[in-house]
Amino acid sequence: MTTVLECDDLRFAYGATEVLCGVSFSLPAHGFVGLIGANGCGKSTLMRLLLGLLTPTTGRVSILGEPPLAAVRRGEVGYVPQRDTFSRTFPLSVQDVVVMGRSGRIGLGRRPSQADRDAALAALERVGAVEWRRRSFGRLSGGQQRLVLVARALAQEPRVLLMDEADTGLDERRRQHIYDVLAEVRRERDLSILAISYQFDVLAGVVDSAVALRDGRSVEWCPTHMTHALAEHLEPTP
């Protein structure tokens, strides 16, 4: 099976504190893998490694056969963060934020074309947020901002999508809608997804497989048994 993302015995330490100590898993082409675990287990550190923002102490991580940062810089990797860093007073409209997802295709110093603006509107329409396109992004609620950030990632048209608790702050209806949209996009495009989420019950119904992290190590779980297995695996060690 072709893979688009691979971690092989990945290890990382902040100084003398080892956070990841042997993480190995892969993301198949067109696959949807969930990354789950308790707070403080190393999920966020792993995401930074996958984005090329950190360098492993030892081990190997690759996306589309090359170092993560190279794939990110080419626009092949989309990212939906837990939260965005825009100031609430920064004058960016919702449509402006989504058009920014096209920056890798637009090119440095060039202005968005009508095709780029159309792609942004189509992405907003798809997640159910097109009516907010002229509103200030900073004035949206956290859940509304999350939908816009998903639209930004979809407008980018990446091959690999990394989602860091992207469903946080969404009500059940919108959360299910996002996962339905992602399922449609996977069928239509060359898209593979890795999602961090604490919503174990939701992930179990949408992912192909899951990776659980505990004490810096990875363990694979079958989605149909994910909730039960995690409850057993993540309980405190006596």
Tab-separated table of C-alpha atoms in Angstrom:
chain	number	residue	atom	x	y	z
A	1	MET	CA	0.000	0.000	0.000
A	2	THR	CA	1.313	3.461	-0.917
A	3	THR	CA	1.899	5.771	2.046
A	4	VAL	CA	2.056	9.568	2.064
A	5	LEU	CA	3.314	10.074	5.622
A	6	GLU	CA	5.682	7.892	7.620
A	7	CYS	CA	7.078	8.038	11.149
A	8	ASP	CA	9.742	5.472	11.988
A	9	ASP	CA	10.910	5.126	15.619
A	10	LEU	CA	10.501	8.872	16.063
A	11	ARG	CA	12.042	10.343	19.210
A	12	PHE	CA	12.144	13.902	20.474
A	13	ALA	CA	13.338	15.596	23.662
A	14	TYR	CA	13.108	19.105	25.068
A	15	GLY	CA	16.529	19.273	26.654
A	16	ALA	CA	16.827	16.272	28.979
A	17	THR	CA	13.067	15.594	28.928
A	18	GLU	CA	12.133	12.963	26.370
A	19	VAL	CA	8.598	13.569	25.057
A	20	LEU	CA	8.415	11.018	22.237
A	21	CYS	CA	10.312	7.766	22.634
A	22	GLY	CA	9.522	5.482	19.736
A	23	VAL	CA	6.591	6.636	17.599
A	24	SER	CA	6.005	4.620	14.435
A	25	PHE	CA	2.976	4.776	12.143
A	26	SER	CA	2.036	5.614	8.575
A	27	LEU	CA	-0.757	7.382	6.718
A	28	PRO	CA	-1.856	5.503	3.578
A	29	ALA	CA	-2.723	7.361	0.393
A	30	HIS	CA	-6.396	8.421	0.549
A	31	GLY	CA	-6.466	7.240	4.179
A	32	PHE	CA	-7.900	8.863	7.312
A	33	VAL	CA	-5.951	8.154	10.504
A	34	GLY	CA	-6.912	9.419	13.968
A	35	LEU	CA	-4.250	10.428	16.502
A	36	ILE	CA	-5.602	10.175	20.033
A	37	GLY	CA	-4.366	10.325	23.604
A	38	ALA	CA	-4.548	12.164	26.903
A	39	ASN	CA	-3.338	15.744	27.409
A	40	GLY	CA	0.426	15.913	27.759
A	41	CYS	CA	1.094	12.644	25.902
A	42	GLY	CA	3.038	14.320	23.068
A	43	LYS	CA	0.358	14.848	20.393
A	44	SER	CA	1.154	18.540	19.884
A	45	THR	CA	4.890	17.879	19.744
A	46	LEU	CA	4.285	15.184	17.135
A	47	MET	CA	2.209	17.613	15.071
A	48	ARG	CA	5.051	20.160	15.130
A	49	LEU	CA	7.432	17.480	13.901
A	50	LEU	CA	5.024	16.616	11.077
A	51	LEU	CA	4.898	20.282	10.051
A	52	GLY	CA	8.693	20.539	10.034
A	53	LEU	CA	8.701	23.042	12.900
A	54	LEU	CA	10.822	20.710	15.045
A	55	THR	CA	13.587	18.247	14.142
A	56	PRO	CA	13.540	14.722	15.595
A	57	THR	CA	16.237	13.778	18.071
A	58	THR	CA	16.426	10.417	16.300
A	59	GLY	CA	14.205	8.471	13.931
A	60	ARG	CA	12.663	9.523	10.648
A	61	VAL	CA	9.578	11.391	9.504
A	62	SER	CA	8.669	11.987	5.873
A	63	ILE	CA	5.712	13.364	3.922
A	64	LEU	CA	5.335	12.444	0.258
A	65	GLY	CA	8.793	10.881	0.395
A	66	GLU	CA	10.686	13.934	1.615
A	67	PRO	CA	11.301	15.983	4.790
A	68	PRO	CA	8.046	17.559	6.068
A	69	LEU	CA	9.126	21.178	5.605
A	70	ALA	CA	9.757	20.667	1.879
A	71	ALA	CA	6.210	19.328	1.377
A	72	VAL	CA	4.751	22.131	3.517
A	73	ARG	CA	6.561	24.826	1.527
A	74	ARG	CA	5.241	23.407	-1.750
A	75	GLY	CA	1.688	23.705	-0.471
A	76	GLU	CA	1.186	19.928	-0.427
A	77	VAL	CA	0.317	19.914	3.293
A	78	GLY	CA	-2.771	21.621	4.677
A	79	TYR	CA	-3.067	22.373	8.386
A	80	VAL	CA	-6.036	23.174	10.609
A	81	PRO	CA	-4.722	24.415	13.982
A	82	GLN	CA	-6.406	24.271	17.381
A	83	ARG	CA	-6.724	28.023	17.199
A	84	ASP	CA	-5.476	30.808	14.974
A	85	THR	CA	-3.170	33.614	16.063
A	86	PHE	CA	-4.929	36.507	14.320
A	87	SER	CA	-5.678	39.395	16.642
A	88	ARG	CA	-9.408	39.945	17.115
A	89	THR	CA	-8.845	43.530	15.913
A	90	PHE	CA	-6.837	42.572	12.806
A	91	PRO	CA	-8.840	43.727	9.747
A	92	LEU	CA	-9.167	40.449	7.845
A	93	SER	CA	-12.462	39.292	6.452
A	94	VAL	CA	-13.432	35.632	6.481
A	95	GLN	CA	-12.910	35.469	2.721
A	96	ASP	CA	-9.444	37.020	3.095
A	97	VAL	CA	-8.461	34.309	5.577
A	98	VAL	CA	-9.625	31.522	3.264
A	99	VAL	CA	-7.892	33.062	0.223
A	100	MET	CA	-4.659	32.916	2.261
A	101	GLY	CA	-4.913	29.146	1.923
A	102	ARG	CA	-4.191	29.641	-1.786
A	103	SER	CA	-0.879	31.448	-1.163
A	104	GLY	CA	1.226	28.456	-2.230
A	105	ARG	CA	-0.576	28.372	-5.586
A	106	ILE	CA	-0.708	32.146	-6.035
A	107	GLY	CA	3.044	32.612	-5.614
A	108	LEU	CA	5.121	35.162	-3.725
A	109	GLY	CA	4.227	38.774	-4.443
A	110	ARG	CA	1.298	37.956	-6.746
A	111	ARG	CA	-2.319	38.933	-6.217
A	112	PRO	CA	-5.123	36.364	-5.954
A	113	SER	CA	-6.896	35.694	-9.212
A	114	GLN	CA	-10.632	35.331	-9.704
A	115	ALA	CA	-10.062	31.559	-9.707
A	116	ASP	CA	-8.463	31.829	-6.255
A	117	ARG	CA	-11.375	33.868	-4.918
A	118	ASP	CA	-13.838	31.414	-6.456
A	119	ALA	CA	-12.005	28.494	-4.804
A	120	ALA	CA	-12.205	30.281	-1.445
A	121	LEU	CA	-15.950	30.879	-1.817
A	122	ALA	CA	-16.495	27.266	-2.863
A	123	ALA	CA	-14.669	26.051	0.244
A	124	LEU	CA	-16.747	28.349	2.465
A	125	GLU	CA	-19.908	27.108	0.783
A	126	ARG	CA	-18.859	23.535	1.354
A	127	VAL	CA	-18.397	23.923	5.129
A	128	GLY	CA	-21.564	25.997	5.466
A	129	ALA	CA	-19.893	29.328	6.221
A	130	VAL	CA	-20.253	31.311	2.990
A	131	GLU	CA	-22.726	33.730	4.590
A	132	TRP	CA	-19.901	34.976	6.862
A	133	ARG	CA	-17.541	35.810	3.990
A	134	ARG	CA	-17.617	39.585	4.542
A	135	ARG	CA	-17.534	39.425	8.344
A	136	SER	CA	-14.379	40.098	10.355
A	137	PHE	CA	-12.674	36.812	11.153
A	138	GLY	CA	-11.640	38.086	14.593
A	139	ARG	CA	-15.252	38.712	15.585
A	140	LEU	CA	-16.421	35.165	14.934
A	141	SER	CA	-16.928	32.691	17.765
A	142	GLY	CA	-14.315	29.986	18.313
A	143	GLY	CA	-16.490	27.378	16.618
A	144	GLN	CA	-17.155	29.641	13.634
A	145	GLN	CA	-13.440	30.368	13.274
A	146	ARG	CA	-12.768	26.627	13.271
A	147	LEU	CA	-15.095	26.145	10.285
A	148	VAL	CA	-13.354	28.968	8.428
A	149	LEU	CA	-9.930	27.410	9.093
A	150	VAL	CA	-11.166	24.093	7.705
A	151	ALA	CA	-12.369	25.987	4.618
A	152	ARG	CA	-8.946	27.641	4.306
A	153	ALA	CA	-7.252	24.246	4.313
A	154	LEU	CA	-9.674	22.849	1.717
A	155	ALA	CA	-9.181	25.884	-0.541
A	156	GLN	CA	-5.457	25.108	-0.529
A	157	GLU	CA	-6.206	21.755	-2.241
A	158	PRO	CA	-3.467	19.866	-0.347
A	159	ARG	CA	-2.541	16.213	-0.757
A	160	VAL	CA	-2.110	15.723	2.994
A	161	LEU	CA	-4.335	17.401	5.599
A	162	LEU	CA	-3.210	17.654	9.245
A	163	MET	CA	-5.950	18.574	11.725
A	164	ASP	CA	-5.121	19.520	15.325
A	165	GLU	CA	-8.345	19.140	17.348
A	166	ALA	CA	-10.131	20.912	14.508
A	167	ASP	CA	-13.553	19.824	15.770
A	168	THR	CA	-13.177	21.551	19.157
A	169	GLY	CA	-15.871	24.165	19.766
A	170	LEU	CA	-18.235	22.757	17.140
A	171	ASP	CA	-21.686	21.514	18.044
A	172	GLU	CA	-22.584	17.947	17.102
A	173	ARG	CA	-24.322	18.954	13.870
A	174	ARG	CA	-21.424	21.023	12.567
A	175	ARG	CA	-18.857	18.453	13.682
A	176	GLN	CA	-20.637	15.719	11.751
A	177	HIS	CA	-21.011	18.041	8.753
A	178	ILE	CA	-17.246	18.682	8.672
A	179	TYR	CA	-16.472	14.980	8.705
A	180	ASP	CA	-19.074	14.380	5.983
A	181	VAL	CA	-17.425	17.092	3.867
A	182	LEU	CA	-13.985	15.564	4.410
A	183	ALA	CA	-15.333	12.174	3.332
A	184	GLU	CA	-16.659	13.746	0.117
A	185	VAL	CA	-13.356	15.496	-0.594
A	186	ARG	CA	-11.424	12.249	-0.064
A	187	ARG	CA	-13.611	10.594	-2.687
A	188	GLU	CA	-13.127	13.448	-5.152
A	189	ARG	CA	-9.455	14.284	-4.680
A	190	ASP	CA	-6.065	12.845	-3.863
A	191	LEU	CA	-6.412	13.665	-0.151
A	192	SER	CA	-5.120	11.865	2.945
A	193	ILE	CA	-5.969	13.030	6.485
A	194	LEU	CA	-4.370	12.778	9.923
A	195	ALA	CA	-6.585	14.180	12.699
A	196	ILE	CA	-5.867	14.815	16.377
A	197	SER	CA	-9.027	14.799	18.462
A	198	TYR	CA	-10.213	14.096	21.979
A	199	GLN	CA	-13.652	13.234	20.532
A	200	PHE	CA	-12.936	9.506	20.517
A	201	ASP	CA	-16.543	8.527	19.793
A	202	VAL	CA	-16.725	10.788	16.727
A	203	LEU	CA	-13.354	9.695	15.344
A	204	ALA	CA	-14.270	6.031	15.720
A	205	GLY	CA	-17.029	6.494	13.171
A	206	VAL	CA	-14.997	8.277	10.497
A	207	VAL	CA	-11.351	7.148	10.507
A	208	ASP	CA	-9.880	4.077	8.835
A	209	SER	CA	-7.470	3.443	11.709
A	210	ALA	CA	-6.129	5.169	14.795
A	211	VAL	CA	-2.862	5.700	16.643
A	212	ALA	CA	-2.937	6.149	20.416
A	213	LEU	CA	-0.071	7.841	22.247
A	214	ARG	CA	0.875	7.069	25.816
A	215	ASP	CA	4.153	7.851	27.556
A	216	GLY	CA	5.577	9.002	24.235
A	217	ARG	CA	4.912	5.712	22.453
A	218	SER	CA	2.442	4.811	19.716
A	219	VAL	CA	-0.083	1.969	19.712
A	220	GLU	CA	-2.475	1.211	16.865
A	221	TRP	CA	-6.143	0.521	17.580
A	222	CYS	CA	-9.031	-0.762	15.518
A	223	PRO	CA	-11.647	2.051	15.179
A	224	THR	CA	-14.542	-0.176	16.200
A	225	HIS	CA	-12.864	-0.881	19.528
A	226	MET	CA	-11.214	2.517	19.937
A	227	THR	CA	-13.191	3.879	22.891
A	228	HIS	CA	-12.954	0.692	24.935
A	229	ALA	CA	-9.276	0.218	24.164
A	230	LEU	CA	-8.367	3.783	25.029
A	231	ALA	CA	-10.228	3.662	28.323
A	232	GLU	CA	-8.162	0.624	29.250
A	233	HIS	CA	-4.878	1.839	27.770
A	234	LEU	CA	-4.961	5.399	29.106
A	235	GLU	CA	-5.976	4.675	32.673
A	236	PRO	CA	-3.274	5.817	35.152
A	237	THR	CA	-0.499	3.340	35.798
A	238	PRO	CA	-0.619	2.091	39.430
